[in-house]
């Protein structure tokens, strides 16, 4: 989502430059398209935010994006009215570059934050797998011991019954003979 926002901003900025250089409206088309889709992309990004830190970063990004779009709109409007020098002065003021640099920094911070959260979730996942594996092996070992114990007890009981049956059979045989 961050990449799509960044890409749309770059498209808008590139299109603005092309329009300012050539004055041809076809160069302004990607600018208009990017301007139209950016609010939706930012809303989609906000919809996927899961904590207040992300929402705060998105608020910052949204404010900076609006500043950048205002600057782009201003220069394009000046060029359309024939004030190429005024548009050029705004570009040369580096106001747009400074805002774009801040946008890149916010996006980079958000990406680092997401990567750190992903790494933490992956570590948690690996730890869960390790714990589950050890729990399963521990449970299987305990079960094997219980089965062995039960088999030993049952075997001993079986042998005792066999012996009792043999003794009773012998006693009955002795009684018959007597």
Short mmCIF file of N, CA and C in Angstrom, two decimals:
data_model
loop_
_atom_site.label_atom_id
_atom_site.label_comp_id
_atom_site.label_asym_id
_atom_site.label_seq_id
_atom_site.Cartn_x
_atom_site.Cartn_y
_atom_site.Cartn_z
N UNK A 1 0.84 -1.19 0.00
CA UNK A 1 0.00 0.00 0.00
C UNK A 1 0.88 1.25 0.00
N UNK A 2 1.96 1.21 0.77
CA UNK A 2 2.87 2.34 0.80
C UNK A 2 3.52 2.57 -0.56
N UNK A 3 3.85 1.47 -1.23
CA UNK A 3 4.47 1.59 -2.55
C UNK A 3 3.52 2.21 -3.57
N UNK A 4 2.23 1.88 -3.49
CA UNK A 4 1.29 2.47 -4.44
C UNK A 4 1.13 3.96 -4.20
N UNK A 5 1.09 4.37 -2.94
CA UNK A 5 1.01 5.81 -2.63
C UNK A 5 2.25 6.52 -3.15
N UNK A 6 3.41 5.95 -2.85
CA UNK A 6 4.67 6.55 -3.29
C UNK A 6 4.73 6.62 -4.81
N UNK A 7 4.32 5.57 -5.47
CA UNK A 7 4.34 5.54 -6.93
C UNK A 7 3.40 6.59 -7.52
N UNK A 8 2.23 6.73 -6.93
CA UNK A 8 1.29 7.73 -7.43
C UNK A 8 1.83 9.14 -7.26
N UNK A 9 2.47 9.39 -6.13
CA UNK A 9 3.07 10.70 -5.92
C UNK A 9 4.18 10.98 -6.92
N UNK A 10 4.99 9.97 -7.18
CA UNK A 10 6.06 10.13 -8.18
C UNK A 10 5.47 10.37 -9.57
N UNK A 11 4.39 9.64 -9.89
CA UNK A 11 3.73 9.85 -11.18
C UNK A 11 3.23 11.28 -11.30
N UNK A 12 2.61 11.78 -10.22
CA UNK A 12 2.08 13.15 -10.24
C UNK A 12 3.20 14.16 -10.41
N UNK A 13 4.29 13.95 -9.70
CA UNK A 13 5.42 14.88 -9.77
C UNK A 13 6.08 14.84 -11.15
N UNK A 14 6.27 13.64 -11.68
CA UNK A 14 6.88 13.50 -13.00
C UNK A 14 6.00 14.12 -14.07
N UNK A 15 4.71 13.89 -13.96
CA UNK A 15 3.77 14.45 -14.93
C UNK A 15 3.76 15.98 -14.86
N UNK A 16 3.80 16.50 -13.64
CA UNK A 16 3.84 17.96 -13.47
C UNK A 16 5.07 18.54 -14.15
N UNK A 17 6.21 17.91 -13.98
CA UNK A 17 7.44 18.40 -14.60
C UNK A 17 7.34 18.35 -16.12
N UNK A 18 6.78 17.24 -16.63
CA UNK A 18 6.61 17.13 -18.07
C UNK A 18 5.70 18.22 -18.62
N UNK A 19 4.64 18.49 -17.89
CA UNK A 19 3.72 19.53 -18.33
C UNK A 19 4.38 20.91 -18.26
N UNK A 20 5.11 21.17 -17.18
CA UNK A 20 5.77 22.48 -17.06
C UNK A 20 6.81 22.68 -18.16
N UNK A 21 7.47 21.61 -18.56
CA UNK A 21 8.49 21.72 -19.60
C UNK A 21 7.88 21.88 -20.99
N UNK A 22 6.82 21.13 -21.26
CA UNK A 22 6.28 21.11 -22.62
C UNK A 22 5.04 21.98 -22.80
N UNK A 23 4.27 22.14 -21.76
CA UNK A 23 3.01 22.87 -21.88
C UNK A 23 1.92 22.08 -22.56
N UNK A 24 2.18 20.81 -22.86
CA UNK A 24 1.20 19.97 -23.53
C UNK A 24 0.35 19.22 -22.50
N UNK A 25 -0.95 19.29 -22.69
CA UNK A 25 -1.89 18.72 -21.72
C UNK A 25 -1.74 17.20 -21.55
N UNK A 26 -1.29 16.53 -22.58
CA UNK A 26 -1.14 15.07 -22.45
C UNK A 26 -0.15 14.71 -21.35
N UNK A 27 0.78 15.59 -21.04
CA UNK A 27 1.71 15.35 -19.95
C UNK A 27 1.05 15.56 -18.59
N UNK A 28 -0.05 16.27 -18.57
CA UNK A 28 -0.77 16.52 -17.32
C UNK A 28 -1.76 15.40 -16.99
N UNK A 29 -2.04 14.53 -17.93
CA UNK A 29 -3.01 13.46 -17.70
C UNK A 29 -2.61 12.54 -16.54
N UNK A 30 -1.37 12.03 -16.48
CA UNK A 30 -1.00 11.20 -15.33
C UNK A 30 -1.08 11.97 -14.01
N UNK A 31 -0.82 13.27 -14.05
CA UNK A 31 -0.94 14.11 -12.87
C UNK A 31 -2.39 14.11 -12.38
N UNK A 32 -3.31 14.29 -13.30
CA UNK A 32 -4.75 14.31 -12.95
C UNK A 32 -5.18 12.95 -12.42
N UNK A 33 -4.71 11.89 -13.05
CA UNK A 33 -5.07 10.54 -12.60
C UNK A 33 -4.52 10.27 -11.20
N UNK A 34 -3.27 10.64 -10.97
CA UNK A 34 -2.67 10.42 -9.65
C UNK A 34 -3.38 11.24 -8.59
N UNK A 35 -3.73 12.46 -8.92
CA UNK A 35 -4.44 13.33 -7.98
C UNK A 35 -5.79 12.73 -7.61
N UNK A 36 -6.42 12.08 -8.57
CA UNK A 36 -7.74 11.48 -8.33
C UNK A 36 -7.66 10.21 -7.48
N UNK A 37 -6.61 9.40 -7.66
CA UNK A 37 -6.57 8.11 -6.95
C UNK A 37 -5.86 8.18 -5.59
N UNK A 38 -5.07 9.21 -5.36
CA UNK A 38 -4.32 9.28 -4.09
C UNK A 38 -5.22 9.28 -2.85
N UNK A 39 -6.32 10.02 -2.82
CA UNK A 39 -7.16 9.96 -1.61
C UNK A 39 -7.67 8.55 -1.31
N UNK A 40 -8.06 7.83 -2.34
CA UNK A 40 -8.51 6.45 -2.16
C UNK A 40 -7.39 5.54 -1.66
N UNK A 41 -6.20 5.75 -2.21
CA UNK A 41 -5.06 4.93 -1.77
C UNK A 41 -4.72 5.21 -0.30
N UNK A 42 -4.78 6.47 0.09
CA UNK A 42 -4.51 6.82 1.49
C UNK A 42 -5.61 6.26 2.40
N UNK A 43 -6.85 6.29 1.95
CA UNK A 43 -7.95 5.72 2.74
C UNK A 43 -7.77 4.21 2.88
N UNK A 44 -7.35 3.56 1.80
CA UNK A 44 -7.10 2.12 1.84
C UNK A 44 -5.95 1.81 2.80
N UNK A 45 -4.92 2.63 2.76
CA UNK A 45 -3.80 2.46 3.68
C UNK A 45 -4.27 2.61 5.12
N UNK A 46 -5.11 3.61 5.38
CA UNK A 46 -5.64 3.83 6.72
C UNK A 46 -6.49 2.65 7.17
N UNK A 47 -7.24 2.06 6.25
CA UNK A 47 -8.10 0.92 6.59
C UNK A 47 -7.28 -0.28 7.05
N UNK A 48 -6.03 -0.37 6.62
CA UNK A 48 -5.18 -1.49 7.01
C UNK A 48 -4.32 -1.20 8.23
N UNK A 49 -4.42 0.01 8.78
CA UNK A 49 -3.64 0.37 9.97
C UNK A 49 -4.17 -0.41 11.15
N UNK A 50 -3.25 -0.97 11.96
CA UNK A 50 -3.69 -1.79 13.08
C UNK A 50 -3.37 -1.18 14.44
N UNK A 51 -2.63 -0.08 14.46
CA UNK A 51 -2.34 0.54 15.75
C UNK A 51 -2.26 2.06 15.62
N UNK A 52 -2.21 2.74 16.75
CA UNK A 52 -2.20 4.21 16.75
C UNK A 52 -0.94 4.77 16.12
N UNK A 53 0.19 4.08 16.27
CA UNK A 53 1.44 4.54 15.65
C UNK A 53 1.31 4.59 14.13
N UNK A 54 0.70 3.56 13.57
CA UNK A 54 0.51 3.53 12.12
C UNK A 54 -0.46 4.64 11.70
N UNK A 55 -1.53 4.83 12.47
CA UNK A 55 -2.50 5.87 12.13
C UNK A 55 -1.86 7.26 12.19
N UNK A 56 -1.00 7.48 13.17
CA UNK A 56 -0.30 8.76 13.28
C UNK A 56 0.60 8.98 12.08
N UNK A 57 1.32 7.95 11.69
CA UNK A 57 2.19 8.06 10.50
C UNK A 57 1.37 8.31 9.24
N UNK A 58 0.23 7.67 9.15
CA UNK A 58 -0.63 7.86 7.98
C UNK A 58 -1.19 9.29 7.97
N UNK A 59 -1.54 9.80 9.16
CA UNK A 59 -2.00 11.20 9.24
C UNK A 59 -0.90 12.14 8.75
N UNK A 60 0.33 11.89 9.18
CA UNK A 60 1.46 12.71 8.74
C UNK A 60 1.63 12.60 7.24
N UNK A 61 1.59 11.38 6.73
CA UNK A 61 1.73 11.14 5.29
C UNK A 61 0.61 11.83 4.52
N UNK A 62 -0.60 11.77 5.04
CA UNK A 62 -1.73 12.39 4.37
C UNK A 62 -1.56 13.91 4.32
N UNK A 63 -1.11 14.50 5.43
CA UNK A 63 -0.89 15.94 5.44
C UNK A 63 0.20 16.36 4.45
N UNK A 64 1.30 15.60 4.44
CA UNK A 64 2.39 15.91 3.51
C UNK A 64 1.96 15.71 2.06
N UNK A 65 1.17 14.67 1.83
CA UNK A 65 0.67 14.41 0.48
C UNK A 65 -0.20 15.58 0.02
N UNK A 66 -1.02 16.08 0.92
CA UNK A 66 -1.87 17.22 0.56
C UNK A 66 -1.02 18.45 0.24
N UNK A 67 0.04 18.67 1.03
CA UNK A 67 0.95 19.79 0.74
C UNK A 67 1.58 19.64 -0.64
N UNK A 68 2.01 18.42 -0.94
CA UNK A 68 2.65 18.15 -2.24
C UNK A 68 1.65 18.36 -3.38
N UNK A 69 0.45 17.85 -3.21
CA UNK A 69 -0.55 18.01 -4.26
C UNK A 69 -0.92 19.48 -4.44
N UNK A 70 -1.00 20.23 -3.34
CA UNK A 70 -1.27 21.66 -3.44
C UNK A 70 -0.19 22.36 -4.25
N UNK A 71 1.07 22.02 -3.95
CA UNK A 71 2.20 22.62 -4.68
C UNK A 71 2.14 22.24 -6.16
N UNK A 72 1.86 20.97 -6.45
CA UNK A 72 1.77 20.53 -7.84
C UNK A 72 0.61 21.22 -8.55
N UNK A 73 -0.54 21.28 -7.89
CA UNK A 73 -1.71 21.95 -8.48
C UNK A 73 -1.43 23.43 -8.76
N UNK A 74 -0.74 24.05 -7.82
CA UNK A 74 -0.43 25.48 -7.97
C UNK A 74 0.45 25.73 -9.20
N UNK A 75 1.48 24.90 -9.36
CA UNK A 75 2.38 25.10 -10.50
C UNK A 75 1.67 24.81 -11.82
N UNK A 76 0.86 23.74 -11.84
CA UNK A 76 0.13 23.40 -13.07
C UNK A 76 -0.87 24.52 -13.40
N UNK A 77 -1.55 25.03 -12.37
CA UNK A 77 -2.52 26.11 -12.61
C UNK A 77 -1.81 27.35 -13.14
N UNK A 78 -0.66 27.69 -12.59
CA UNK A 78 0.09 28.85 -13.07
C UNK A 78 0.51 28.66 -14.53
N UNK A 79 0.96 27.46 -14.86
CA UNK A 79 1.38 27.17 -16.25
C UNK A 79 0.19 27.28 -17.19
N UNK A 80 -0.98 26.80 -16.75
CA UNK A 80 -2.18 26.85 -17.60
C UNK A 80 -2.63 28.29 -17.85
N UNK A 81 -2.37 29.17 -16.88
CA UNK A 81 -2.75 30.58 -17.06
C UNK A 81 -1.67 31.37 -17.79
N UNK A 82 -0.58 30.69 -18.14
CA UNK A 82 0.48 31.34 -18.90
C UNK A 82 1.60 31.91 -18.05
N UNK A 83 1.56 31.69 -16.76
CA UNK A 83 2.59 32.21 -15.86
C UNK A 83 3.67 31.14 -15.64
N UNK A 84 4.43 30.86 -16.68
CA UNK A 84 5.50 29.85 -16.60
C UNK A 84 6.57 30.28 -15.61
N UNK A 85 6.88 31.57 -15.55
CA UNK A 85 7.91 32.04 -14.62
C UNK A 85 7.48 31.84 -13.17
N UNK A 86 6.21 32.11 -12.88
CA UNK A 86 5.69 31.90 -11.52
C UNK A 86 5.76 30.43 -11.14
N UNK A 87 5.39 29.54 -12.07
CA UNK A 87 5.46 28.10 -11.82
C UNK A 87 6.90 27.67 -11.59
N UNK A 88 7.81 28.22 -12.38
CA UNK A 88 9.22 27.89 -12.25
C UNK A 88 9.77 28.37 -10.91
N UNK A 89 9.34 29.54 -10.47
CA UNK A 89 9.81 30.06 -9.17
C UNK A 89 9.38 29.15 -8.02
N UNK A 90 8.17 28.61 -8.11
CA UNK A 90 7.70 27.68 -7.07
C UNK A 90 8.55 26.42 -7.09
N UNK A 91 8.84 25.90 -8.27
CA UNK A 91 9.69 24.70 -8.38
C UNK A 91 11.08 24.99 -7.85
N UNK A 92 11.64 26.15 -8.21
CA UNK A 92 13.00 26.49 -7.77
C UNK A 92 13.08 26.80 -6.27
N UNK A 93 11.95 27.04 -5.64
CA UNK A 93 11.97 27.33 -4.20
C UNK A 93 12.28 26.08 -3.37
N UNK A 94 12.25 24.92 -3.99
CA UNK A 94 12.50 23.62 -3.34
C UNK A 94 11.46 23.25 -2.30
N UNK A 95 10.37 23.99 -2.25
CA UNK A 95 9.28 23.66 -1.33
C UNK A 95 8.75 22.25 -1.62
N UNK A 96 8.51 21.97 -2.89
CA UNK A 96 8.01 20.65 -3.29
C UNK A 96 9.02 19.56 -3.04
N UNK A 97 10.29 19.83 -3.30
CA UNK A 97 11.34 18.84 -3.05
C UNK A 97 11.44 18.53 -1.57
N UNK A 98 11.36 19.56 -0.73
CA UNK A 98 11.44 19.34 0.72
C UNK A 98 10.26 18.49 1.20
N UNK A 99 9.08 18.78 0.69
CA UNK A 99 7.90 18.00 1.08
C UNK A 99 8.05 16.56 0.59
N UNK A 100 8.51 16.38 -0.63
CA UNK A 100 8.69 15.04 -1.18
C UNK A 100 9.73 14.26 -0.38
N UNK A 101 10.80 14.93 0.03
CA UNK A 101 11.82 14.28 0.87
C UNK A 101 11.21 13.84 2.20
N UNK A 102 10.36 14.69 2.77
CA UNK A 102 9.71 14.34 4.03
C UNK A 102 8.75 13.16 3.83
N UNK A 103 8.07 13.14 2.70
CA UNK A 103 7.17 12.02 2.38
C UNK A 103 7.98 10.73 2.27
N UNK A 104 9.11 10.81 1.55
CA UNK A 104 9.96 9.62 1.43
C UNK A 104 10.44 9.13 2.80
N UNK A 105 10.78 10.07 3.68
CA UNK A 105 11.23 9.69 5.02
C UNK A 105 10.12 9.03 5.82
N UNK A 106 8.92 9.58 5.75
CA UNK A 106 7.78 8.99 6.47
C UNK A 106 7.50 7.59 5.94
N UNK A 107 7.50 7.44 4.62
CA UNK A 107 7.25 6.12 4.03
C UNK A 107 8.36 5.15 4.43
N UNK A 108 9.61 5.59 4.41
CA UNK A 108 10.73 4.72 4.81
C UNK A 108 10.60 4.32 6.27
N UNK A 109 10.21 5.26 7.13
CA UNK A 109 10.01 4.94 8.55
C UNK A 109 8.89 3.92 8.72
N UNK A 110 7.81 4.11 7.98
CA UNK A 110 6.69 3.17 8.07
C UNK A 110 7.10 1.79 7.57
N UNK A 111 7.87 1.76 6.49
CA UNK A 111 8.33 0.46 5.97
C UNK A 111 9.25 -0.23 6.97
N UNK A 112 10.15 0.55 7.60
CA UNK A 112 11.03 -0.05 8.63
C UNK A 112 10.22 -0.57 9.80
N UNK A 113 9.23 0.19 10.20
CA UNK A 113 8.37 -0.22 11.31
C UNK A 113 7.63 -1.51 10.96
N UNK A 114 7.10 -1.58 9.74
CA UNK A 114 6.40 -2.78 9.30
C UNK A 114 7.34 -3.97 9.21
N UNK A 115 8.55 -3.72 8.74
CA UNK A 115 9.52 -4.80 8.64
C UNK A 115 9.91 -5.32 10.02
N UNK A 116 10.08 -4.39 10.97
CA UNK A 116 10.40 -4.80 12.34
C UNK A 116 9.25 -5.60 12.94
N UNK A 117 8.01 -5.16 12.70
CA UNK A 117 6.85 -5.90 13.20
C UNK A 117 6.76 -7.27 12.55
N UNK A 118 7.04 -7.34 11.27
CA UNK A 118 7.02 -8.62 10.56
C UNK A 118 8.09 -9.55 11.13
N UNK A 119 9.29 -9.03 11.36
CA UNK A 119 10.36 -9.84 11.94
C UNK A 119 9.97 -10.34 13.32
N UNK A 120 9.32 -9.49 14.12
CA UNK A 120 8.88 -9.90 15.45
C UNK A 120 7.85 -11.01 15.35
N UNK A 121 6.91 -10.87 14.40
CA UNK A 121 5.89 -11.92 14.22
C UNK A 121 6.53 -13.21 13.73
N UNK A 122 7.52 -13.11 12.85
CA UNK A 122 8.21 -14.31 12.37
C UNK A 122 8.96 -14.99 13.52
N UNK A 123 9.60 -14.21 14.38
CA UNK A 123 10.29 -14.79 15.54
C UNK A 123 9.30 -15.47 16.47
N UNK A 124 8.17 -14.82 16.69
CA UNK A 124 7.12 -15.40 17.53
C UNK A 124 6.62 -16.70 16.92
N UNK A 125 6.45 -16.71 15.62
CA UNK A 125 6.00 -17.90 14.90
C UNK A 125 7.02 -19.03 15.06
N UNK A 126 8.30 -18.71 14.86
CA UNK A 126 9.34 -19.73 15.01
C UNK A 126 9.38 -20.27 16.45
N UNK A 127 9.25 -19.38 17.42
CA UNK A 127 9.24 -19.81 18.81
C UNK A 127 8.03 -20.70 19.09
N UNK A 128 6.90 -20.37 18.51
CA UNK A 128 5.70 -21.19 18.69
C UNK A 128 5.89 -22.57 18.07
N UNK A 129 6.52 -22.60 16.91
CA UNK A 129 6.78 -23.89 16.27
C UNK A 129 7.72 -24.72 17.12
N UNK A 130 8.78 -24.10 17.63
CA UNK A 130 9.73 -24.82 18.47
C UNK A 130 9.04 -25.34 19.73
N UNK A 131 8.24 -24.49 20.36
CA UNK A 131 7.52 -24.90 21.57
C UNK A 131 6.56 -26.04 21.25
N UNK A 132 5.84 -25.92 20.13
CA UNK A 132 4.90 -26.97 19.74
C UNK A 132 5.62 -28.28 19.47
N UNK A 133 6.77 -28.18 18.80
CA UNK A 133 7.54 -29.39 18.50
C UNK A 133 7.98 -30.07 19.78
N UNK A 134 8.54 -29.29 20.69
CA UNK A 134 8.98 -29.88 21.96
C UNK A 134 7.81 -30.41 22.77
N UNK A 135 6.68 -29.72 22.73
CA UNK A 135 5.49 -30.20 23.45
C UNK A 135 5.01 -31.52 22.87
N UNK A 136 5.01 -31.60 21.54
CA UNK A 136 4.57 -32.85 20.90
C UNK A 136 5.51 -33.99 21.25
N UNK A 137 6.83 -33.75 21.14
CA UNK A 137 7.78 -34.81 21.48
C UNK A 137 7.68 -35.18 22.96
N UNK A 138 7.50 -34.19 23.81
CA UNK A 138 7.34 -34.47 25.24
C UNK A 138 6.09 -35.28 25.50
N UNK A 139 5.00 -34.90 24.85
CA UNK A 139 3.74 -35.63 25.00
C UNK A 139 3.86 -37.05 24.47
N UNK A 140 4.52 -37.20 23.33
CA UNK A 140 4.71 -38.54 22.76
C UNK A 140 5.58 -39.41 23.66
N UNK A 141 6.61 -38.81 24.22
CA UNK A 141 7.49 -39.56 25.13
C UNK A 141 6.72 -40.00 26.36
N UNK A 142 5.93 -39.10 26.92
CA UNK A 142 5.12 -39.44 28.09
C UNK A 142 4.13 -40.53 27.74
N UNK A 143 3.50 -40.43 26.60
CA UNK A 143 2.55 -41.44 26.15
C UNK A 143 3.23 -42.79 25.97
N UNK A 144 4.42 -42.78 25.38
CA UNK A 144 5.17 -44.04 25.20
C UNK A 144 5.51 -44.66 26.55
N UNK A 145 5.92 -43.85 27.51
CA UNK A 145 6.21 -44.37 28.85
C UNK A 145 4.96 -44.95 29.50
N UNK A 146 3.84 -44.26 29.38
CA UNK A 146 2.59 -44.76 29.96
C UNK A 146 2.16 -46.05 29.29
N UNK A 147 2.30 -46.14 27.98
CA UNK A 147 1.94 -47.37 27.27
C UNK A 147 2.86 -48.51 27.70
N UNK A 148 4.16 -48.23 27.84
CA UNK A 148 5.11 -49.26 28.31
C UNK A 148 4.75 -49.72 29.71
N UNK A 149 4.43 -48.78 30.57
CA UNK A 149 4.05 -49.12 31.94
C UNK A 149 2.77 -49.96 31.95
N UNK A 150 1.79 -49.54 31.16
CA UNK A 150 0.53 -50.29 31.08
C UNK A 150 0.77 -51.69 30.53
N UNK A 151 1.63 -51.80 29.51
CA UNK A 151 1.93 -53.12 28.93
C UNK A 151 2.61 -54.01 29.96
N UNK A 152 3.53 -53.42 30.74
CA UNK A 152 4.22 -54.20 31.77
C UNK A 152 3.23 -54.69 32.83
N UNK A 153 2.37 -53.81 33.28
CA UNK A 153 1.38 -54.19 34.30
C UNK A 153 0.44 -55.25 33.76
N UNK A 154 -0.05 -55.04 32.52
CA UNK A 154 -0.95 -56.03 31.93
C UNK A 154 -0.26 -57.37 31.73
N UNK A 155 0.99 -57.35 31.32
CA UNK A 155 1.74 -58.59 31.13
C UNK A 155 1.91 -59.33 32.44
N UNK A 156 2.23 -58.59 33.50
CA UNK A 156 2.39 -59.21 34.82
C UNK A 156 1.06 -59.80 35.29
N UNK A 157 -0.04 -59.04 35.12
CA UNK A 157 -1.36 -59.55 35.50
C UNK A 157 -1.72 -60.79 34.70
N UNK A 158 -1.40 -60.78 33.42
CA UNK A 158 -1.70 -61.93 32.58
C UNK A 158 -0.94 -63.16 33.08
N UNK A 159 0.36 -62.97 33.39
CA UNK A 159 1.16 -64.09 33.88
C UNK A 159 0.63 -64.60 35.22
N UNK A 160 0.21 -63.70 36.09
CA UNK A 160 -0.36 -64.14 37.38
C UNK A 160 -1.63 -64.93 37.17
N UNK A 161 -2.49 -64.50 36.29
CA UNK A 161 -3.72 -65.25 36.00
C UNK A 161 -3.42 -66.61 35.39
N UNK A 162 -2.45 -66.61 34.48
CA UNK A 162 -2.06 -67.89 33.87
C UNK A 162 -1.57 -68.86 34.95
N UNK A 163 -0.80 -68.33 35.87
CA UNK A 163 -0.28 -69.18 36.94
C UNK A 163 -1.40 -69.68 37.84
N UNK A 164 -2.37 -68.78 38.14
CA UNK A 164 -3.51 -69.19 38.96
C UNK A 164 -4.33 -70.26 38.25
N UNK A 165 -4.53 -70.07 36.93
CA UNK A 165 -5.27 -71.06 36.15
C UNK A 165 -4.51 -72.39 36.18
N UNK A 166 -3.19 -72.36 36.04
CA UNK A 166 -2.39 -73.60 36.04
C UNK A 166 -2.48 -74.29 37.41
N UNK A 167 -2.42 -73.45 38.47
CA UNK A 167 -2.53 -74.04 39.81
C UNK A 167 -3.91 -74.64 40.03
N UNK A 168 -4.96 -73.93 39.65
CA UNK A 168 -6.32 -74.47 39.82
C UNK A 168 -6.52 -75.74 39.01
N UNK A 169 -5.98 -75.75 37.80
CA UNK A 169 -6.09 -76.93 36.96
C UNK A 169 -5.37 -78.11 37.63
N UNK A 170 -4.22 -77.80 38.19
CA UNK A 170 -3.45 -78.86 38.89
C UNK A 170 -4.20 -79.34 40.12
N UNK A 171 -4.80 -78.39 40.86
CA UNK A 171 -5.57 -78.77 42.06
C UNK A 171 -6.78 -79.62 41.68
N UNK A 172 -7.46 -79.24 40.62
CA UNK A 172 -8.64 -80.01 40.19
C UNK A 172 -8.20 -81.40 39.73
N UNK A 173 -7.11 -81.46 39.05
CA UNK A 173 -6.59 -82.77 38.62
C UNK A 173 -6.20 -83.62 39.81
N UNK A 174 -5.60 -83.01 40.82
CA UNK A 174 -5.21 -83.73 42.04
C UNK A 174 -6.45 -84.17 42.80
N UNK A 175 -7.45 -83.32 42.89
CA UNK A 175 -8.69 -83.65 43.56
C UNK A 175 -9.38 -84.82 42.87
N UNK A 176 -9.36 -84.84 41.58
CA UNK A 176 -9.99 -85.92 40.84
C UNK A 176 -9.26 -87.23 41.11
N UNK A 177 -7.99 -87.19 41.17
CA UNK A 177 -7.24 -88.41 41.39
C UNK A 177 -7.42 -88.91 42.81
N UNK A 178 -7.54 -87.93 43.70
CA UNK A 178 -7.72 -88.36 45.10
C UNK A 178 -9.10 -88.93 45.20
#
